[in-house]
Coordinates of C-alpha atoms in Angstrom, one line a residue:
M23 CA 68.5 85.3 98.7
K24 CA 67.5 84.0 95.3
R25 CA 64.9 85.7 93.1
T26 CA 63.2 83.1 90.9
I27 CA 61.3 85.7 88.9
F28 CA 62.8 89.1 88.6
S29 CA 60.5 91.7 90.2
V30 CA 57.9 93.2 87.9
A31 CA 58.8 96.8 88.6
V32 CA 62.5 96.3 88.0
A33 CA 62.0 94.1 84.9
A34 CA 59.7 96.7 83.4
T35 CA 62.3 99.4 83.7
L36 CA 64.6 97.6 81.4
S37 CA 63.0 99.6 78.7
L38 CA 60.6 102.1 80.4
G39 CA 62.8 104.4 82.4
L40 CA 63.9 108.0 82.2
T41 CA 67.7 108.2 82.0
A42 CA 69.8 110.6 84.1
A43 CA 70.9 112.4 81.0
M44 CA 67.3 113.4 80.2
A45 CA 66.2 114.7 83.6
A46 CA 68.0 116.7 86.2
D47 CA 66.2 114.9 89.1
P48 CA 64.9 111.5 87.8
K49 CA 62.7 109.6 90.2
K50 CA 62.3 105.9 91.0
H51 CA 61.9 104.1 87.7
G52 CA 64.2 106.6 86.2
T53 CA 67.1 105.8 88.5
T54 CA 66.9 102.0 88.4
P55 CA 69.8 100.3 86.8
G56 CA 67.5 98.7 84.2
D57 CA 66.5 101.9 82.5
R58 CA 70.1 103.1 82.7
Y59 CA 71.3 100.0 80.8
E60 CA 68.4 99.6 78.4
P61 CA 66.4 102.9 78.3
S62 CA 63.4 103.7 76.2
L63 CA 63.6 105.7 73.0
N64 CA 64.2 108.8 75.2
I65 CA 66.4 110.6 72.6
L66 CA 63.2 111.2 70.6
G67 CA 61.6 113.1 73.4
D68 CA 63.3 116.3 72.3
Q69 CA 62.7 115.8 68.6
P70 CA 60.3 118.3 67.0
M71 CA 57.2 116.5 65.8
D72 CA 53.9 117.7 64.3
Q73 CA 50.7 116.8 66.1
P74 CA 49.0 114.5 63.7
G75 CA 45.4 115.1 62.5
V76 CA 45.4 118.6 63.9
K77 CA 44.9 121.6 61.6
P78 CA 46.4 125.0 62.3
G79 CA 44.7 126.6 65.2
E80 CA 43.2 123.3 66.4
T81 CA 45.1 121.7 69.3
P82 CA 42.9 119.3 71.4
L83 CA 45.7 118.8 73.9
G84 CA 47.0 122.2 73.6
G85 CA 50.5 122.9 72.2
A86 CA 52.3 122.7 75.5
E87 CA 50.3 119.7 76.7
F88 CA 51.1 117.8 73.5
Q89 CA 54.8 118.5 73.8
K90 CA 54.8 117.4 77.5
A91 CA 52.9 114.2 76.8
K92 CA 55.1 113.4 73.8
Q93 CA 58.2 113.7 75.9
I94 CA 56.8 111.6 78.7
Y95 CA 55.8 108.9 76.2
F96 CA 59.2 108.7 74.6
E97 CA 61.0 108.8 77.9
R98 CA 59.0 106.2 79.6
C99 CA 56.8 104.2 77.2
A100 CA 58.2 103.9 73.7
G101 CA 60.7 101.2 74.6
C102 CA 57.9 98.7 75.2
H103 CA 55.0 100.1 73.2
G104 CA 56.9 101.3 70.2
V105 CA 57.5 104.7 68.7
L106 CA 54.3 104.5 66.7
R107 CA 52.5 102.6 69.5
N108 CA 52.2 99.5 67.3
G109 CA 53.5 97.4 70.2
A110 CA 56.9 95.7 70.8
T111 CA 57.6 94.1 74.1
G112 CA 54.4 95.7 75.4
P113 CA 51.0 95.6 73.7
A114 CA 49.9 97.9 70.9
L115 CA 48.4 101.3 71.9
T116 CA 47.0 102.4 68.6
T117 CA 43.9 104.6 68.7
K118 CA 41.8 101.5 67.6
V119 CA 42.8 99.9 70.9
T120 CA 42.8 102.9 73.1
K121 CA 39.5 104.3 72.0
E122 CA 37.9 100.9 72.7
R123 CA 39.2 101.0 76.2
G124 CA 38.3 104.7 76.8
F125 CA 39.8 107.4 79.0
E126 CA 39.0 106.0 82.4
A127 CA 40.4 102.6 81.7
L128 CA 43.6 104.1 80.3
R129 CA 43.9 106.4 83.3
D130 CA 43.5 103.6 85.8
F131 CA 45.9 101.3 83.9
I132 CA 48.6 104.0 83.9
N133 CA 48.0 104.8 87.5
F134 CA 48.0 101.2 89.0
G135 CA 50.0 99.3 86.4
S136 CA 49.6 95.5 86.0
P137 CA 51.2 92.2 87.0
G138 CA 52.2 91.7 83.4
G139 CA 55.0 94.3 83.7
M140 CA 53.3 97.7 83.4
P141 CA 54.7 99.9 86.1
N142 CA 52.4 101.7 88.5
W143 CA 53.3 105.1 87.3
G144 CA 50.8 106.9 89.6
T145 CA 50.8 105.0 92.9
S146 CA 54.6 104.8 92.7
G147 CA 54.8 108.6 92.6
D148 CA 56.5 108.7 89.2
L149 CA 53.7 110.6 87.6
T150 CA 51.2 113.0 89.1
A151 CA 47.5 112.7 88.7
D152 CA 47.6 115.5 86.1
D153 CA 50.3 113.7 84.2
I154 CA 48.3 110.5 84.2
N155 CA 45.2 112.3 82.9
L156 CA 47.3 114.0 80.3
M157 CA 48.8 110.6 79.1
A158 CA 45.4 109.0 78.9
R159 CA 44.2 111.8 76.7
Y160 CA 47.4 111.6 74.6
L161 CA 46.8 107.9 73.9
L162 CA 43.4 108.7 72.5
E163 CA 45.0 110.8 69.8
E164 CA 47.0 109.5 66.8
P165 CA 50.7 109.1 67.6
P166 CA 53.2 111.7 66.1
Q167 CA 55.6 110.5 63.5
P168 CA 59.3 111.2 64.4
P169 CA 61.5 112.6 61.7
E170 CA 63.2 110.2 59.3
F171 CA 67.0 110.2 58.9
G172 CA 68.2 109.7 55.4
L173 CA 71.4 110.3 53.5
P174 CA 71.2 114.1 53.5
E175 CA 70.8 114.1 57.3
M176 CA 73.6 111.6 57.8
K177 CA 76.0 113.5 55.5
A178 CA 75.2 116.7 57.5
T179 CA 76.7 115.0 60.6
W180 CA 79.6 113.2 58.9
K181 CA 83.0 114.6 59.7
V182 CA 86.4 113.3 58.8
H183 CA 88.8 114.9 61.3
V184 CA 91.9 113.3 60.0
P185 CA 91.9 112.3 56.3
V186 CA 93.2 108.8 55.5
D187 CA 96.3 110.1 53.7
Q188 CA 97.3 112.0 56.8
R189 CA 97.0 109.1 59.2
P190 CA 100.1 107.1 60.2
T191 CA 101.2 104.0 58.3
K192 CA 102.3 102.2 61.4
P193 CA 101.6 102.6 65.2
M194 CA 103.0 105.8 66.5
N195 CA 102.8 104.8 70.2
D196 CA 104.3 102.1 72.3
L197 CA 101.0 100.9 73.7
D198 CA 100.2 97.2 73.8
L199 CA 97.1 97.8 71.6
D200 CA 95.9 94.2 71.7
N201 CA 95.6 94.5 75.5
L202 CA 93.8 97.9 75.5
F203 CA 90.3 98.1 76.9
S204 CA 87.6 100.4 75.6
V205 CA 85.4 101.2 78.6
T206 CA 82.0 102.8 78.3
L207 CA 81.5 105.8 80.6
R208 CA 77.8 105.7 80.2
D209 CA 76.4 108.9 81.6
S210 CA 79.3 111.2 80.6
G211 CA 79.1 110.3 76.9
E212 CA 82.7 109.1 76.8
V213 CA 84.9 106.0 76.6
A214 CA 88.1 105.4 78.6
L215 CA 90.9 103.7 76.8
I216 CA 92.7 101.8 79.6
D217 CA 96.1 99.9 79.3
G218 CA 95.5 96.3 80.3
G219 CA 99.0 96.0 81.7
T220 CA 99.5 99.2 83.7
K221 CA 95.8 99.6 84.5
E222 CA 96.2 103.3 83.7
I223 CA 93.8 105.4 81.7
V224 CA 95.5 106.2 78.4
K225 CA 92.8 108.6 77.0
I226 CA 89.3 109.8 77.7
I227 CA 87.5 110.3 74.4
H228 CA 84.2 112.1 73.9
T229 CA 81.6 110.0 72.1
G230 CA 77.9 109.7 71.7
Y231 CA 75.7 109.4 74.8
A232 CA 75.8 106.0 76.6
V233 CA 78.0 104.0 74.2
H234 CA 76.3 100.6 73.8
I235 CA 79.3 98.8 72.3
S236 CA 82.8 99.2 71.1
R237 CA 83.8 97.1 68.1
I238 CA 87.4 96.6 66.7
S239 CA 88.3 96.5 63.0
A240 CA 89.8 93.3 61.6
S241 CA 93.2 94.9 61.5
G242 CA 93.0 95.9 65.1
R243 CA 93.7 99.5 64.2
Y244 CA 90.3 101.1 64.6
V245 CA 87.8 101.2 67.5
F246 CA 84.2 101.9 66.5
T247 CA 81.8 103.2 69.2
I248 CA 78.1 103.8 68.9
G249 CA 76.1 105.8 71.4
R250 CA 72.4 105.4 72.1
D251 CA 72.0 108.7 70.3
A252 CA 73.2 106.9 67.2
K253 CA 76.5 108.8 67.0
I254 CA 79.5 106.7 65.8
N255 CA 83.1 107.5 66.6
L256 CA 86.0 106.0 64.6
I257 CA 89.0 106.0 66.9
D258 CA 92.5 105.4 65.4
L259 CA 94.7 103.5 67.8
W260 CA 97.8 104.1 65.7
M261 CA 97.9 107.8 66.3
K262 CA 100.5 109.1 68.8
E263 CA 97.5 109.5 71.1
P264 CA 94.4 107.4 70.1
T265 CA 92.1 109.9 68.5
T266 CA 88.7 110.2 66.8
V267 CA 89.4 110.5 63.1
A268 CA 85.8 110.4 61.8
E269 CA 82.3 110.5 63.2
I270 CA 78.7 110.4 62.0
K271 CA 75.1 110.1 63.3
I272 CA 73.0 107.4 61.6
G273 CA 69.7 108.2 63.2
A274 CA 68.1 109.3 66.4
E275 CA 68.7 106.2 68.5
A276 CA 70.8 103.1 67.9
R277 CA 72.6 100.1 69.5
S278 CA 74.8 98.3 67.1
V279 CA 77.9 98.7 65.0
E280 CA 80.3 96.2 63.3
T281 CA 83.1 96.0 60.7
S282 CA 83.8 93.7 57.9
K283 CA 86.1 90.7 58.9
M284 CA 86.0 88.3 55.9
K285 CA 89.5 87.7 54.4
G286 CA 90.1 90.2 51.7
W287 CA 87.5 92.6 53.1
E288 CA 89.2 93.6 56.3
D289 CA 88.4 97.2 57.3
K290 CA 86.6 97.7 54.0
Y291 CA 83.1 98.4 55.4
A292 CA 81.3 99.3 58.6
I293 CA 77.7 98.8 59.4
A294 CA 75.4 100.3 62.0
G295 CA 71.8 99.6 62.9
A296 CA 69.3 102.1 64.3
Y297 CA 66.3 101.9 66.6
W298 CA 64.9 105.0 65.0
P299 CA 64.5 105.2 62.1
P300 CA 64.3 101.4 61.7
Q301 CA 67.2 100.9 59.3
Y302 CA 70.8 100.0 58.9
V303 CA 73.6 101.8 57.0
I304 CA 76.7 100.4 55.3
M305 CA 79.6 102.9 55.5
D306 CA 83.2 103.1 54.3
G307 CA 85.3 101.3 57.0
V308 CA 88.0 104.0 57.3
T309 CA 86.0 107.2 56.8
L310 CA 82.4 106.4 57.8
E311 CA 81.1 107.8 54.6
P312 CA 77.5 106.5 54.3
K313 CA 77.2 104.2 51.2
K314 CA 73.9 102.3 51.5
I315 CA 70.8 102.8 53.8
V316 CA 68.3 100.0 54.0
S317 CA 65.0 100.2 55.8
T318 CA 63.9 97.2 58.0
R319 CA 60.2 98.0 57.8
S320 CA 58.6 94.8 56.8
M321 CA 56.2 91.9 57.8
T322 CA 56.6 90.0 61.0
Y323 CA 57.8 86.5 60.3
D324 CA 55.0 84.7 62.2
T325 CA 51.7 86.6 61.7
Q326 CA 52.8 88.2 58.3
E327 CA 51.7 91.6 59.4
F328 CA 53.4 94.9 58.5
H329 CA 55.5 96.4 61.3
P330 CA 56.4 100.0 60.8
E331 CA 59.3 100.2 63.3
P332 CA 61.4 97.0 63.6
R333 CA 64.5 98.0 65.5
V334 CA 67.9 96.7 64.6
A335 CA 69.5 94.9 67.5
A336 CA 72.8 93.0 67.5
I337 CA 75.0 92.9 64.4
V338 CA 78.0 90.6 63.9
A339 CA 80.4 89.9 61.0
S340 CA 80.3 86.4 59.4
H341 CA 83.5 84.4 59.3
Y342 CA 82.3 82.3 56.3
H343 CA 81.0 84.9 53.8
P344 CA 81.4 88.6 53.1
E345 CA 78.3 89.2 55.1
F346 CA 76.9 91.0 58.2
V347 CA 74.4 89.2 60.4
V348 CA 71.7 91.7 61.2
N349 CA 69.1 91.0 63.8
V350 CA 65.7 92.8 63.4
K351 CA 64.0 92.8 66.8
E352 CA 60.2 93.2 66.1
T353 CA 59.9 91.2 62.9
G354 CA 62.0 88.3 64.1
H355 CA 64.1 88.2 61.0
I356 CA 67.9 87.6 60.9
L357 CA 69.3 89.2 57.8
M358 CA 72.5 87.9 56.1
V359 CA 73.6 91.1 54.4
N360 CA 76.1 90.4 51.6
Y361 CA 78.5 93.4 51.1
E362 CA 80.3 92.1 48.0
D363 CA 78.3 94.4 45.8
I364 CA 76.4 97.0 47.8
K365 CA 74.9 98.6 44.7
N366 CA 73.2 95.2 44.0
L367 CA 72.7 94.2 47.6
K368 CA 71.9 90.6 48.3
V369 CA 70.0 89.9 51.6
T370 CA 69.0 86.5 52.9
A371 CA 66.1 86.9 55.4
I372 CA 66.0 84.0 57.9
E373 CA 62.8 83.6 59.9
A374 CA 63.8 83.1 63.5
E375 CA 61.8 84.6 66.5
R376 CA 60.5 88.0 67.4
F377 CA 62.2 90.4 69.8
L378 CA 65.8 89.4 68.9
H379 CA 68.3 91.2 71.1
D380 CA 71.9 90.1 71.8
G381 CA 74.1 87.1 71.1
G382 CA 77.3 85.6 69.8
F383 CA 79.1 82.8 68.0
D384 CA 79.8 79.3 69.2
A385 CA 83.5 78.4 69.6
S386 CA 83.8 77.4 66.0
G387 CA 82.6 80.8 64.7
R388 CA 80.1 79.1 62.4
Y389 CA 76.9 79.2 64.5
F390 CA 75.4 82.4 65.7
L391 CA 73.1 82.2 68.8
V392 CA 70.9 85.1 69.6
A393 CA 68.4 85.7 72.4
A394 CA 64.8 86.5 71.5
N395 CA 64.4 87.6 75.1
A396 CA 60.7 88.5 75.3
R397 CA 59.9 85.0 73.9
N398 CA 62.3 83.2 76.3
K399 CA 64.2 81.6 73.4
V400 CA 67.6 81.4 71.7
A401 CA 67.7 81.2 67.9
V402 CA 70.6 79.4 66.3
V403 CA 71.7 80.3 62.7
D404 CA 74.3 78.5 60.6
T405 CA 76.3 81.3 59.0
K406 CA 77.9 78.9 56.6
E407 CA 74.7 77.6 55.1
N408 CA 72.6 80.7 56.0
K409 CA 69.7 78.9 57.6
L410 CA 68.0 78.5 60.9
V411 CA 69.2 75.5 62.9
A412 CA 67.1 75.7 66.0
L413 CA 64.8 77.7 68.4
I414 CA 65.6 76.7 71.9
E415 CA 63.5 77.4 75.0
T416 CA 65.6 78.7 77.8
G417 CA 64.7 80.6 81.0
T418 CA 63.0 83.9 81.5
K419 CA 64.4 86.7 79.3
P420 CA 67.8 85.4 78.3
H421 CA 70.4 88.1 78.1
P422 CA 73.7 86.5 77.1
G423 CA 75.7 89.5 76.0
R424 CA 77.8 87.5 73.5
G425 CA 77.5 84.4 75.6
A426 CA 80.1 82.0 77.0
N427 CA 81.8 79.1 75.2
F428 CA 83.5 76.3 77.0
V429 CA 84.0 72.5 76.9
H430 CA 81.7 70.7 79.4
P431 CA 83.2 67.7 81.1
K432 CA 80.1 65.6 80.1
F433 CA 78.4 67.3 77.1
G434 CA 81.4 68.7 75.2
P435 CA 81.4 72.2 73.6
V436 CA 78.5 74.3 74.9
W437 CA 77.4 78.0 74.8
A438 CA 75.8 79.5 77.8
T439 CA 73.4 82.3 78.6
S440 CA 72.2 83.8 81.9
H441 CA 68.8 85.5 82.3
L442 CA 67.2 88.7 83.4
G443 CA 64.0 87.1 84.6
D444 CA 65.3 84.2 86.7
E445 CA 68.4 82.7 88.5
T446 CA 69.1 80.1 85.9
I447 CA 72.1 79.7 83.5
A448 CA 71.3 77.6 80.4
L449 CA 74.0 75.5 78.8
I450 CA 73.3 74.7 75.1
G451 CA 75.2 72.0 73.2
T452 CA 77.0 73.4 70.1
D453 CA 78.8 70.4 68.6
P454 CA 76.5 68.7 66.0
E455 CA 79.4 66.5 64.7
G456 CA 81.1 65.3 67.9
H457 CA 78.1 65.4 70.2
P458 CA 75.0 65.1 68.0
D459 CA 72.7 64.0 70.7
Q460 CA 73.3 67.2 72.7
A461 CA 73.5 69.7 69.8
W462 CA 71.1 72.6 70.0
K463 CA 69.5 71.5 73.3
V464 CA 69.7 72.8 76.8
V465 CA 71.9 70.1 78.2
Q466 CA 72.2 71.5 81.7
V467 CA 70.6 74.3 83.8
L468 CA 72.7 75.8 86.5
E469 CA 71.2 77.8 89.4
G470 CA 72.9 81.1 90.1
Q471 CA 72.4 83.9 92.6
G472 CA 69.2 85.3 91.2
G473 CA 67.5 87.2 88.4
G474 CA 68.8 90.4 86.9
S475 CA 71.9 89.0 85.1
L476 CA 73.1 90.9 82.0
F477 CA 76.3 89.1 81.2
I478 CA 78.0 85.7 81.4
K479 CA 81.7 85.3 80.7
T480 CA 84.6 82.9 80.3
H481 CA 87.8 82.5 78.2
P482 CA 89.4 79.5 76.4
K483 CA 92.3 79.6 78.9
S484 CA 90.0 79.8 81.9
K485 CA 88.3 77.1 84.0
H486 CA 85.8 79.6 85.4
I487 CA 82.4 81.0 84.3
Y488 CA 81.4 84.4 85.8
V489 CA 77.7 85.4 86.0
D490 CA 76.8 89.0 87.1
T491 CA 73.4 90.1 88.6
P492 CA 73.6 93.9 88.4
L493 CA 69.8 94.3 88.0
N494 CA 68.9 92.2 91.0
P495 CA 66.8 94.2 93.6
E496 CA 69.0 92.7 96.4
A497 CA 72.0 95.1 96.8
E498 CA 74.2 92.2 98.0
L499 CA 73.6 90.2 94.9
A500 CA 73.8 93.2 92.6
S501 CA 77.3 94.0 93.9
S502 CA 78.7 90.5 93.5
V503 CA 79.3 87.8 90.9
A504 CA 78.9 84.0 91.0
V505 CA 81.7 81.9 89.7
F506 CA 81.4 78.3 88.5
N507 CA 84.2 75.9 88.0
V508 CA 83.9 74.1 84.6
D509 CA 85.5 70.9 85.9
E510 CA 82.7 70.7 88.5
L511 CA 79.8 71.0 86.2
G512 CA 79.5 67.2 85.9
Q513 CA 78.4 67.1 89.5
K514 CA 74.7 66.7 90.3
E515 CA 74.3 70.2 91.8
P516 CA 77.3 72.3 91.0
K517 CA 78.1 75.0 93.5
Y518 CA 79.4 78.5 92.8
T519 CA 81.7 80.9 94.6
V520 CA 80.6 84.4 95.3
L521 CA 83.1 87.2 94.7
P522 CA 82.2 90.5 96.6
I523 CA 83.4 92.7 93.8
G524 CA 81.6 95.8 95.2
E525 CA 83.2 95.4 98.6
W526 CA 86.6 94.8 97.0
S527 CA 86.3 98.1 95.1
G528 CA 86.6 100.0 98.4
I529 CA 83.6 102.2 97.5
T530 CA 81.2 102.5 100.4
E531 CA 78.4 104.6 98.7
G532 CA 75.6 103.5 96.4
V533 CA 74.5 100.0 95.5
R534 CA 77.8 99.3 93.7
R535 CA 76.2 97.3 90.9
V536 CA 78.8 94.9 89.3
V537 CA 78.4 94.4 85.6
Q538 CA 80.1 92.8 82.5
G539 CA 83.2 90.8 83.1
E540 CA 85.8 91.2 80.4
Y541 CA 89.1 89.2 80.2
N542 CA 92.4 90.6 79.3
K543 CA 94.3 89.3 76.2
M544 CA 96.1 86.6 78.1
G545 CA 93.0 85.3 79.7
D546 CA 94.5 85.3 83.2
E547 CA 92.5 88.2 84.7
I548 CA 88.9 89.5 84.3
W549 CA 87.7 93.1 84.8
F550 CA 84.4 94.1 86.3
S551 CA 82.7 97.5 86.4
V552 CA 81.4 98.7 89.7
W553 CA 78.6 100.9 88.4
N554 CA 77.2 103.6 90.6
A555 CA 75.1 106.7 89.9
R556 CA 76.7 109.6 88.0
D557 CA 77.1 111.6 91.2
Q558 CA 78.7 108.7 93.0
E559 CA 82.1 107.1 92.7
S560 CA 82.5 104.1 90.4
A561 CA 85.4 101.8 89.8
I562 CA 86.8 98.8 87.9
V563 CA 87.9 95.7 89.9
V564 CA 90.4 93.3 88.3
V565 CA 90.2 89.7 89.4
D566 CA 93.0 87.1 89.2
D567 CA 91.3 84.3 87.3
K568 CA 93.5 81.5 88.8
T569 CA 93.0 82.4 92.4
L570 CA 89.7 84.3 92.3
T571 CA 91.2 87.0 94.4
K572 CA 91.4 90.8 93.9
K573 CA 94.3 91.8 91.8
A574 CA 93.8 95.5 91.3
V575 CA 91.3 98.3 91.7
I576 CA 91.1 101.2 89.2
R577 CA 89.6 104.3 90.9
D578 CA 89.6 107.6 89.1
K579 CA 87.2 110.5 89.2
R580 CA 87.0 110.3 85.4
L581 CA 85.4 106.8 85.6
V582 CA 81.8 108.1 85.4
T583 CA 79.3 105.2 85.4
P584 CA 81.6 102.6 83.7
T585 CA 79.6 99.7 82.2
G586 CA 80.7 97.8 79.1
K587 CA 84.4 96.9 78.6
F588 CA 85.9 95.7 75.3
N589 CA 89.4 94.2 75.1
V590 CA 90.8 94.9 71.7
F591 CA 92.2 91.4 71.1
N592 CA 89.2 89.5 72.4
T593 CA 86.6 91.7 70.7
R594 CA 88.4 91.6 67.4
N595 CA 88.7 87.8 67.5
D596 CA 85.3 87.0 69.0
V597 CA 86.9 85.4 72.0
Y598 CA 84.2 84.7 74.6

């Protein structure tokens, strides 16, 4: 069964849910895979905040009421409406807006939801009538300001567990480090380092909560992980046992980390971007010492209005200049941050599109393509010339991960994205010199299993394109992947093969959502996470890329909610 438009309730939970880590018994929206993958700014729910506009002894909501309403807001609402309620994916809820609507309208809107993506928090049973009344009252008051997180706060969390001069000068283990996988164990706040050859867990390392990505230093020595709680771990793979050698928190909530890759600058710097506070920080690449903090608060590119909380989304390292490519979600700017002289920092701000999220390079490494998913577009930036090349309309809510590069039998080099909101896969031409008529256009639209896709994957040595659908409401689709053959894409209606990854795992409980294919170094096998709830068994299924058959299953009680997987060689070299 195909889902042309991803169901409103599920799509809304992509940023509106309550994660398992924040509640002992989360209900409905809180247990959907969407909020587990892309939760709201729930970390801030526990942060102490003053009630604005209230003098000592005056508490319109009451102290306990205010704290409860604040926590509900940050757990369920902030991801779409913003920390300061200025709007993001969802509309603004400033007091100017809410007081015009009034208490009864707010109460009914929260209770019944809307076809535009607002969940029906009351009729679904997620919030009680008292909770809804409380939230309607809360929205009539000025929003609280979460605490900032500057250099003193960062340095208070910064720890160097193994000084640089005490680290080995060569690898002290016999692991094939290039074929090591860093696997996010989302709900346990860990990563598993798994040997790509033996399929055995080498080490479980405690990290921040719900690691969003792992990035590899240019030398291949260090793994950087960043949790949604903004904690960064620097893991040294050369140690006898891979070990965290430094750590730091760069805010309250975050998603992105990257390292310098330009020749002559390998391993020199690291950068991380925060959701809150809205800022990025440049750090020493081997100690994580914070060197430079830059706020992203600025004007939106289109309406030229000040936005107080533009979150930092994907960050990649340029191959053409000593620069980081920093995507600022709410203002729609792509920042080319030059790290040659961080005391006199040079930043080129490129106007792109609002609600930038994730993306990756084309096969040449020159052009960066990033999804502005709430605007149904992909922006293309030339990282050699530092300018916007194109804004391309795709399907509903593109979510490429890093995308997929391959050579189309008719249109030449293309980059592909799948979508959260529909079943399509958009193929975009990326060869302005060899195929100028197809460059920066959607040259073909494939029809996959359905909406709810998070990642698309291929490899230069593969003839297959894998598309997951873990957020699809149909369990059968969520637990399988669609595979297209590149050689058959020239046909009028290319067909796909369905691989029952969840069934292959041998796990019988749960929905067995299958997410994020990742190739090994050789490109002859691809790994998929079978992602269940924290109290259910999960697994990793390895597929033989040549035969599209099950090659291995990794089942271990320590694999708690595995999601993202990052092969050291492929991640370091931007192979996708």
